[in-house]
CSV table of C-alpha atoms in Angstrom, one decimal:
chain,number,residue,atom,x,y,z
A,30,UNK,CA,74.5,79.6,109.7
A,31,UNK,CA,73.2,82.8,109.7
A,32,UNK,CA,72.5,85.0,106.7
A,33,UNK,CA,74.1,88.7,107.2
A,34,UNK,CA,73.0,92.0,106.0
A,35,UNK,CA,76.5,93.7,106.4
A,36,UNK,CA,78.2,93.8,103.1
A,37,UNK,CA,80.1,96.3,103.4
A,38,UNK,CA,83.5,94.4,102.3
A,39,UNK,CA,81.8,93.9,98.6
A,40,UNK,CA,82.4,95.9,95.8
A,41,UNK,CA,79.8,93.8,94.0
A,42,UNK,CA,77.7,91.4,96.0
A,43,UNK,CA,74.9,89.0,95.1
A,44,UNK,CA,71.3,90.8,94.4
A,45,UNK,CA,68.7,87.7,95.1
A,46,UNK,CA,66.2,90.5,94.5
A,47,UNK,CA,67.4,91.4,91.0
A,48,UNK,CA,64.8,91.4,88.1
A,49,UNK,CA,64.8,88.7,85.9
A,50,UNK,CA,67.4,86.5,87.5
A,51,UNK,CA,64.6,84.4,89.2
A,52,UNK,CA,60.8,83.6,88.5
A,53,UNK,CA,58.0,82.2,90.8
A,54,UNK,CA,57.0,78.6,89.8
A,55,UNK,CA,54.3,76.4,91.4
A,56,UNK,CA,54.5,72.8,92.2
A,57,UNK,CA,53.4,70.3,94.8
A,58,UNK,CA,55.7,69.0,97.6
A,59,UNK,CA,56.3,65.4,98.9
A,60,UNK,CA,52.9,65.8,100.6
A,61,UNK,CA,50.9,66.9,97.7
A,62,UNK,CA,50.6,70.3,98.9
A,63,UNK,CA,50.8,73.4,96.2
A,64,UNK,CA,54.0,75.3,97.0
A,65,UNK,CA,55.6,78.3,95.2
A,66,UNK,CA,59.2,78.3,95.0
A,67,UNK,CA,61.9,80.7,93.0
A,68,UNK,CA,63.7,79.2,90.6
A,69,UNK,CA,66.7,80.7,88.5
A,70,UNK,CA,66.2,81.9,84.9
A,71,UNK,CA,68.5,80.4,82.1
A,72,UNK,CA,68.8,82.5,79.2
A,73,UNK,CA,71.3,82.5,76.1
A,74,UNK,CA,73.9,85.5,75.4
A,75,UNK,CA,75.5,85.3,72.0
A,76,UNK,CA,78.9,86.7,72.3
A,77,UNK,CA,80.8,88.5,69.2
A,78,UNK,CA,84.2,89.9,68.9
A,79,UNK,CA,84.3,92.5,66.5
A,80,UNK,CA,82.3,90.9,63.4
A,81,UNK,CA,82.8,87.1,64.4
A,82,UNK,CA,80.3,85.3,66.4
A,83,UNK,CA,82.2,83.3,69.1
A,84,UNK,CA,79.8,81.2,71.4
A,85,UNK,CA,76.1,81.3,72.9
A,86,UNK,CA,76.3,80.9,76.6
A,87,UNK,CA,73.8,80.1,78.9
A,88,UNK,CA,73.7,82.5,81.6
A,89,UNK,CA,71.2,84.2,84.0
A,90,UNK,CA,71.7,87.2,82.5
A,91,UNK,CA,73.3,89.7,84.7
A,92,UNK,CA,76.7,91.5,83.5
A,93,UNK,CA,76.8,90.3,80.3
A,94,UNK,CA,79.4,93.1,79.5
A,95,UNK,CA,81.9,91.4,82.2
A,96,UNK,CA,81.0,87.8,80.9
A,97,UNK,CA,81.6,88.6,77.5
A,98,UNK,CA,85.2,90.3,78.3
A,99,UNK,CA,86.1,87.8,80.7
A,100,UNK,CA,85.2,84.7,78.5
A,101,UNK,CA,87.1,86.2,75.6
A,102,UNK,CA,90.0,87.1,77.9
A,103,UNK,CA,90.3,83.7,79.4
A,104,UNK,CA,90.2,82.1,76.0
A,105,UNK,CA,93.2,84.0,74.7
A,106,UNK,CA,91.1,86.0,72.1
A,107,UNK,CA,91.6,89.3,74.1
A,108,UNK,CA,95.6,89.8,74.3
A,109,UNK,CA,97.3,91.7,76.8
A,110,UNK,CA,97.5,95.3,75.9
A,111,UNK,CA,94.5,95.0,73.2
A,112,UNK,CA,92.7,98.4,73.0
A,113,UNK,CA,88.9,97.6,73.4
A,114,UNK,CA,87.0,100.6,71.4
A,115,UNK,CA,83.5,99.3,72.9
A,116,UNK,CA,81.3,96.8,74.8
A,117,UNK,CA,77.7,96.7,73.3
A,118,UNK,CA,74.9,94.9,74.8
A,119,UNK,CA,71.3,94.3,73.2
A,120,UNK,CA,68.9,93.0,75.7
A,121,UNK,CA,66.3,92.5,73.2
A,122,UNK,CA,68.6,90.3,70.9
A,123,UNK,CA,70.4,89.1,74.1
A,124,UNK,CA,73.9,89.8,72.4
A,125,UNK,CA,77.1,91.5,73.0
A,126,UNK,CA,79.7,92.8,70.9
A,127,UNK,CA,83.4,93.3,72.0
A,128,UNK,CA,85.3,95.5,69.8
A,129,UNK,CA,88.9,96.0,69.5
A,130,UNK,CA,91.2,98.2,67.2
A,131,UNK,CA,93.0,94.9,66.4
A,132,UNK,CA,91.6,93.1,63.8
A,133,UNK,CA,90.5,89.4,65.0
A,134,UNK,CA,90.0,86.2,63.2
A,135,UNK,CA,89.2,83.0,65.2
A,136,UNK,CA,88.0,80.7,62.9
A,137,UNK,CA,90.6,77.9,63.1
A,138,UNK,CA,90.8,78.2,67.2
A,139,UNK,CA,87.1,77.8,67.0
A,140,UNK,CA,86.9,74.3,65.0
A,141,UNK,CA,89.0,73.1,67.9
A,142,UNK,CA,86.8,73.0,71.0
A,143,UNK,CA,86.4,70.9,74.4
A,144,UNK,CA,83.1,70.4,76.4
A,145,UNK,CA,84.3,71.0,79.5
A,146,UNK,CA,82.7,69.3,83.0
A,147,UNK,CA,81.2,72.6,83.8
A,148,UNK,CA,77.5,72.9,84.6
A,149,UNK,CA,75.5,74.4,81.6
A,150,UNK,CA,78.7,72.6,79.9
A,151,UNK,CA,81.3,74.8,79.4
A,152,UNK,CA,83.5,75.3,76.4
A,153,UNK,CA,87.0,75.6,75.7
A,154,UNK,CA,88.3,76.7,72.2
A,155,UNK,CA,91.7,75.5,71.4
A,156,UNK,CA,94.0,73.4,73.5
A,157,UNK,CA,93.1,73.6,76.7
A,158,UNK,CA,96.6,73.8,77.9
A,159,UNK,CA,97.4,76.7,75.4
A,160,UNK,CA,99.0,79.7,77.0
A,161,UNK,CA,99.7,78.2,80.1
A,162,UNK,CA,103.4,77.3,79.6
A,163,UNK,CA,104.5,80.9,80.0
A,164,UNK,CA,102.5,81.5,83.3
A,165,UNK,CA,104.3,82.2,86.4
A,166,UNK,CA,101.9,82.7,89.1
A,167,UNK,CA,103.3,85.1,92.2
A,168,UNK,CA,104.6,83.3,95.5
A,169,UNK,CA,102.1,85.9,97.3
A,170,UNK,CA,101.6,84.2,100.9
A,171,UNK,CA,98.0,83.3,102.3
A,172,UNK,CA,97.1,83.2,105.7
A,173,UNK,CA,95.1,80.5,106.9
A,174,UNK,CA,93.1,83.2,109.2
A,175,UNK,CA,92.0,85.0,105.7
A,176,UNK,CA,91.1,81.6,104.6
A,177,UNK,CA,88.6,81.1,107.6
A,178,UNK,CA,87.4,84.6,107.6
A,179,UNK,CA,86.5,84.3,103.9
A,180,UNK,CA,84.7,81.2,104.3
A,181,UNK,CA,82.5,82.5,107.4
A,182,UNK,CA,81.7,85.8,105.8
A,183,UNK,CA,80.9,84.5,102.2
A,184,UNK,CA,78.7,81.4,103.7
A,185,UNK,CA,76.6,84.2,105.3
A,186,UNK,CA,76.2,86.2,102.2
A,187,UNK,CA,72.5,86.7,100.9
A,188,UNK,CA,72.6,85.1,97.6
A,189,UNK,CA,70.8,83.6,94.6
A,190,UNK,CA,72.0,80.1,95.9
A,191,UNK,CA,70.1,80.5,99.4
A,192,UNK,CA,67.0,81.8,97.9
A,193,UNK,CA,66.8,79.5,94.7
A,194,UNK,CA,69.7,77.0,94.6
A,195,UNK,CA,70.8,75.3,91.2
A,196,UNK,CA,73.5,78.1,90.7
A,197,UNK,CA,77.2,78.6,91.1
A,198,UNK,CA,79.1,81.4,93.2
A,199,UNK,CA,82.4,82.6,92.9
A,200,UNK,CA,84.0,85.4,94.9
A,201,UNK,CA,87.5,87.6,94.3
A,202,UNK,CA,88.9,88.0,97.6
A,203,UNK,CA,92.1,90.2,98.5
A,204,UNK,CA,93.4,88.8,102.3
A,205,UNK,CA,90.4,88.6,104.3
A,206,UNK,CA,88.0,90.7,102.5
A,207,UNK,CA,85.4,89.4,99.5
A,208,UNK,CA,85.5,91.9,96.9
A,209,UNK,CA,83.4,90.7,93.9
A,210,UNK,CA,80.7,87.9,94.4
A,211,UNK,CA,79.6,86.6,90.7
A,212,UNK,CA,76.6,84.0,90.7
A,213,UNK,CA,75.6,81.8,87.5
A,214,UNK,CA,74.4,78.4,86.4
A,215,UNK,CA,77.6,77.6,85.5
A,216,UNK,CA,80.8,78.2,87.4
A,217,UNK,CA,82.8,79.2,84.3
A,218,UNK,CA,80.3,81.9,83.4
A,219,UNK,CA,80.9,83.1,87.3
A,220,UNK,CA,84.5,83.2,86.9
A,221,UNK,CA,84.5,84.7,83.7
A,222,UNK,CA,82.2,87.8,84.9
A,223,UNK,CA,85.2,88.0,87.5
A,224,UNK,CA,87.7,88.2,85.0
A,225,UNK,CA,85.7,90.6,82.9
A,226,UNK,CA,85.5,93.0,85.7
A,227,UNK,CA,89.5,92.8,86.7
A,228,UNK,CA,90.1,93.8,83.0
A,229,UNK,CA,87.4,96.4,83.0
A,230,UNK,CA,88.5,98.0,86.0
A,231,UNK,CA,92.6,97.4,85.6
A,232,UNK,CA,92.5,95.4,89.1
A,233,UNK,CA,95.8,93.5,89.4
A,234,UNK,CA,95.8,89.9,90.5
A,235,UNK,CA,98.8,89.0,92.2
A,236,UNK,CA,97.5,89.4,95.8
A,237,UNK,CA,94.1,88.0,95.1
A,238,UNK,CA,92.1,84.5,96.3
A,239,UNK,CA,89.7,83.2,94.0
A,240,UNK,CA,87.0,81.3,96.2
A,241,UNK,CA,84.1,79.3,94.4
A,242,UNK,CA,81.1,77.0,95.6
A,243,UNK,CA,82.0,74.3,92.9
A,244,UNK,CA,84.0,71.7,92.2
A,245,UNK,CA,88.0,72.2,91.5
A,246,UNK,CA,88.1,70.9,87.8
A,247,UNK,CA,90.9,71.5,85.4
A,248,UNK,CA,88.6,74.4,84.0
A,249,UNK,CA,88.5,76.3,86.7
A,250,UNK,CA,92.4,75.8,87.8
A,251,UNK,CA,93.1,77.1,84.1
A,252,UNK,CA,91.1,79.8,84.0
A,253,UNK,CA,92.3,81.0,87.7
A,254,UNK,CA,96.2,80.6,86.4
A,255,UNK,CA,95.4,82.4,82.9
A,256,UNK,CA,93.8,85.3,84.9
A,257,UNK,CA,97.3,85.4,87.0
A,258,UNK,CA,95.8,84.7,90.7
A,259,UNK,CA,97.4,82.3,92.6
A,260,UNK,CA,95.2,81.0,95.1
A,261,UNK,CA,91.9,78.9,94.2
A,262,UNK,CA,89.7,77.7,97.1
A,263,UNK,CA,86.4,75.8,97.3
A,264,UNK,CA,83.9,74.0,99.8
A,265,UNK,CA,83.7,71.5,97.3
A,266,UNK,CA,86.0,68.6,96.2
A,267,UNK,CA,88.7,68.0,93.6
A,268,UNK,CA,89.4,66.5,90.2
A,269,UNK,CA,92.7,64.5,89.6
A,270,UNK,CA,93.4,66.6,86.3
A,271,UNK,CA,92.7,69.9,88.3
A,272,UNK,CA,95.2,68.8,91.0
A,273,UNK,CA,97.9,68.1,88.5
A,274,UNK,CA,97.5,71.2,86.5
A,275,UNK,CA,97.5,73.3,90.0
A,276,UNK,CA,100.9,71.3,90.7
A,277,UNK,CA,101.9,72.0,87.4
A,278,UNK,CA,101.7,76.1,87.2
A,279,UNK,CA,102.3,76.2,90.9
A,280,UNK,CA,98.8,77.2,92.0
A,281,UNK,CA,97.9,76.9,95.5
A,282,UNK,CA,94.6,74.6,95.8
A,283,UNK,CA,92.3,74.4,98.3
A,284,UNK,CA,89.5,72.5,98.8
A,285,UNK,CA,86.9,71.0,101.1
A,286,UNK,CA,87.1,74.5,103.3
A,287,UNK,CA,84.1,74.1,105.8
A,288,UNK,CA,84.3,75.3,109.4
A,289,UNK,CA,87.7,74.6,110.6
A,290,UNK,CA,88.9,72.0,107.9
A,291,UNK,CA,90.5,72.1,104.8
A,292,UNK,CA,92.6,70.3,102.4
A,293,UNK,CA,95.5,71.8,100.4
A,294,UNK,CA,96.8,69.7,97.5
A,295,UNK,CA,98.9,72.0,95.7
A,296,UNK,CA,100.9,74.8,96.5
A,297,UNK,CA,101.0,74.6,100.1
A,298,UNK,CA,104.7,76.8,100.3
A,299,UNK,CA,102.1,79.8,100.3
A,300,UNK,CA,100.2,78.9,103.2
A,301,UNK,CA,101.1,80.7,106.8
A,302,UNK,CA,99.5,79.3,109.3
A,303,UNK,CA,98.5,81.8,111.4
A,304,UNK,CA,95.4,80.7,112.9
A,305,UNK,CA,94.7,77.8,115.3
A,306,UNK,CA,92.0,75.4,113.9
A,307,UNK,CA,90.8,74.3,117.2
A,308,UNK,CA,89.8,78.0,117.7
A,309,UNK,CA,87.9,78.2,114.7
A,310,UNK,CA,84.0,77.5,114.8
A,311,UNK,CA,83.1,74.3,113.4
A,312,UNK,CA,80.1,74.5,110.9
A,313,UNK,CA,76.8,72.9,112.0
A,314,UNK,CA,75.6,70.0,110.3
A,315,UNK,CA,73.0,71.8,108.5
A,316,UNK,CA,74.8,75.2,107.6
A,317,UNK,CA,72.8,77.5,105.3
A,318,UNK,CA,74.8,77.0,102.8
A,319,UNK,CA,76.0,73.8,100.9
A,320,UNK,CA,78.3,72.9,98.6
A,321,UNK,CA,77.3,72.9,95.0
A,322,UNK,CA,77.1,69.6,93.1
């Protein structure tokens, strides 16, 4: 599958050449020949909410402001209508501080945490299902022609994954247009960056689709639902709890999306089947992008 240079649909696209995201490492291959390859950087980022240290996340280091905002939003630590008075990032200290006019204290919530199955070990503070009871996702229809178009565009987009691997991508989409493409060592970080961008820019969620290269886990479903996005899609597969939660909250969950094939395990009522799968080009067996583990 050929990589394209047309990134005109994107508001934010991956930048595989960005400073500090990768480094060149020398090794030897199976024939004992010295090779130089790009590997993804991984560095800590400590997130504060006002004066309270919340978490240290392992990340590739881009968009720290969006990551911090999105993490706090998806953890329920930033509330609807909160007045965010500042977001300050210190590159040398690798610290980002989010400040609000509301006084905050999440000491008790921080005591209750769950390690998730996300790569780079995601963490959810408090009850994982906290806040889902009141979630009502819009019944926005999604055309299968959009899904096929998005899959083709996203899988041809130049990315850190194609250059170095060992990374996950998450893409915010509207109809058949990919808008914001974020990458990170953990899929939870990538989706938090998108949540932070949406919060910062005041972008609505009801007509959006979230695409991820990784597994459709409980954490991914919960984050998507908490963001108010009604559709989550992936090239990869599902976990049983992820499917169960998607069915519970009415989220459309689509996985194993490759070429003309996909599987919908929740929210099928939103699908408008306006594309004939037989007319869709099948992916070659050795497509340029593989589903991330």
